[in-house]
Amino acid sequence: DAGVTQSPTHLIKTRGQQVTLRCSPKSGHDTVSWYQQALGQGPQFIFQYYEEEERQRGNFPDRFSGHQFPNYSSELNVNALLLGDSALYLCASNSGISDTQYFGPGTRLTVL
Amino acid sequence: GENVEQHPSTLSVQEGDSAVIKCTYSDSASNYFPWYKQELGKGPQLIIDIRSNVGEKKDQRIAVTLNKTAKHFSLHITETQPEDSAVYFCAASRPNTGGFKTIFGAGTRLFVKA
């Protein structure tokens, strides 16, 4: 039973560029949430997708957007990258009837 | 706004001793409290959770307690082992417009000395 997978593992971008991160949920899960984890901090909620729609959103600017596909996989897009966007981006999934989330290994984004 | 405070930020114990991590939450609508363990270079791993209708839950060497009135919850690890060394996060989750929203604490770095 595959867990949550994310790609790529690491990514280096420069300020002003755009980035797309990808996530495949755990088998049987239909809800995907994205989190940003700065070094030495806890994960910060970005948004949650269910049935291909954004259902919840945290305090992140519109530069952060996402998408969920019919197979429940998801993308996180960040436009106009800032140095402060450097972080570990985590994807978590759950079954729609449960709030128990399982995390992927994350994508380490470095903005230079 | 919603907030979860976690203490201590760093905890060092001798192998075999117990470790306790404490969290407080501000949102009274929170009803689910998971704990995650994060090892270097990995994503958070769910180790135990508790719901608001339960006061205590135990799984082998790990236990969680919840005091809804005081909005406190704690993680207890007994007979610590070097492999317990990691960063531990508490979280509080509440229902929110058809889904849920989870707020994490800042983490506790646990060192278990052999």
mmCIF file of C-alpha atoms in Angstrom, chain A residues 46-111:
data_model
loop_
_atom_site.group_PDB
_atom_site.id
_atom_site.type_symbol
_atom_site.label_atom_id
_atom_site.label_comp_id
_atom_site.label_asym_id
_atom_site.label_seq_id
_atom_site.Cartn_x
_atom_site.Cartn_y
_atom_site.Cartn_z
ATOM 1 C CA ILE A 46 -1.624 26.444 3.027
ATOM 2 C CA PHE A 47 -4.832 24.906 1.619
ATOM 3 C CA GLN A 48 -6.889 21.741 1.308
ATOM 4 C CA TYR A 49 -8.427 20.161 -1.799
ATOM 5 C CA TYR A 50 -11.409 17.855 -2.006
ATOM 6 C CA GLU A 51 -13.379 16.877 -5.098
ATOM 7 C CA GLU A 52 -11.057 19.021 -7.215
ATOM 8 C CA GLU A 53 -11.951 22.185 -5.300
ATOM 9 C CA GLU A 54 -10.144 24.252 -2.697
ATOM 10 C CA ARG A 55 -12.103 23.648 0.482
ATOM 11 C CA GLN A 56 -9.962 25.418 3.098
ATOM 12 C CA ARG A 57 -7.239 28.022 2.913
ATOM 13 C CA GLY A 58 -4.693 29.284 5.411
ATOM 14 C CA ASN A 59 -3.085 32.705 5.584
ATOM 15 C CA PHE A 60 -1.059 32.511 2.398
ATOM 16 C CA PRO A 61 -1.093 35.047 -0.479
ATOM 17 C CA ASP A 62 -2.659 34.387 -3.854
ATOM 18 C CA ARG A 63 0.801 33.599 -5.229
ATOM 19 C CA PHE A 64 0.134 30.169 -3.765
ATOM 20 C CA SER A 65 -2.388 28.212 -5.803
ATOM 21 C CA GLY A 66 -3.242 24.608 -6.290
ATOM 22 C CA HIS A 67 -5.115 22.033 -8.229
ATOM 23 C CA GLN A 68 -6.527 18.586 -7.647
ATOM 24 C CA PHE A 69 -6.988 16.109 -10.464
ATOM 25 C CA PRO A 70 -9.727 13.476 -10.915
ATOM 26 C CA ASN A 71 -7.317 10.782 -9.634
ATOM 27 C CA TYR A 72 -6.991 12.853 -6.388
ATOM 28 C CA SER A 73 -3.363 13.820 -7.030
ATOM 29 C CA SER A 74 -2.551 17.465 -6.489
ATOM 30 C CA GLU A 75 -0.213 20.259 -7.495
ATOM 31 C CA LEU A 76 0.989 23.283 -5.560
ATOM 32 C CA ASN A 77 2.017 26.282 -7.638
ATOM 33 C CA VAL A 78 3.934 29.259 -6.314
ATOM 34 C CA ASN A 79 4.399 32.333 -8.498
ATOM 35 C CA ALA A 80 6.864 35.220 -8.167
ATOM 36 C CA LEU A 81 9.060 33.330 -5.721
ATOM 37 C CA LEU A 82 10.556 35.203 -2.782
ATOM 38 C CA LEU A 83 13.558 34.256 -0.688
ATOM 39 C CA GLY A 84 11.150 33.659 2.193
ATOM 40 C CA ASP A 85 9.407 30.910 0.242
ATOM 41 C CA SER A 86 12.392 28.647 0.891
ATOM 42 C CA ALA A 87 11.007 25.798 2.991
ATOM 43 C CA LEU A 88 9.979 22.162 3.091
ATOM 44 C CA TYR A 89 6.609 21.776 1.391
ATOM 45 C CA LEU A 90 4.579 18.920 2.766
ATOM 46 C CA CYS A 91 1.580 17.198 1.316
ATOM 47 C CA ALA A 92 -0.825 15.285 3.554
ATOM 48 C CA SER A 93 -3.779 13.152 2.597
ATOM 49 C CA ASN A 94 -6.843 11.770 4.325
ATOM 50 C CA SER A 95 -10.056 9.994 3.524
ATOM 51 C CA GLY A 96 -12.874 12.496 3.200
ATOM 52 C CA ILE A 97 -14.712 11.012 6.157
ATOM 53 C CA SER A 98 -11.735 11.298 8.493
ATOM 54 C CA ASP A 99 -9.441 14.093 9.667
ATOM 55 C CA THR A 100 -6.509 11.727 10.256
ATOM 56 C CA GLN A 101 -3.772 12.944 7.935
ATOM 57 C CA TYR A 102 -0.722 11.127 6.632
ATOM 58 C CA PHE A 103 2.228 13.102 5.342
ATOM 59 C CA GLY A 104 4.557 12.642 2.425
ATOM 60 C CA PRO A 105 8.341 13.114 2.640
ATOM 61 C CA GLY A 106 8.152 16.695 1.399
ATOM 62 C CA THR A 107 9.821 18.780 -1.291
ATOM 63 C CA ARG A 108 12.710 20.986 -0.186
ATOM 64 C CA LEU A 109 12.480 24.294 -2.098
ATOM 65 C CA THR A 110 15.417 26.674 -2.050
ATOM 66 C CA VAL A 111 14.970 30.155 -3.527
#
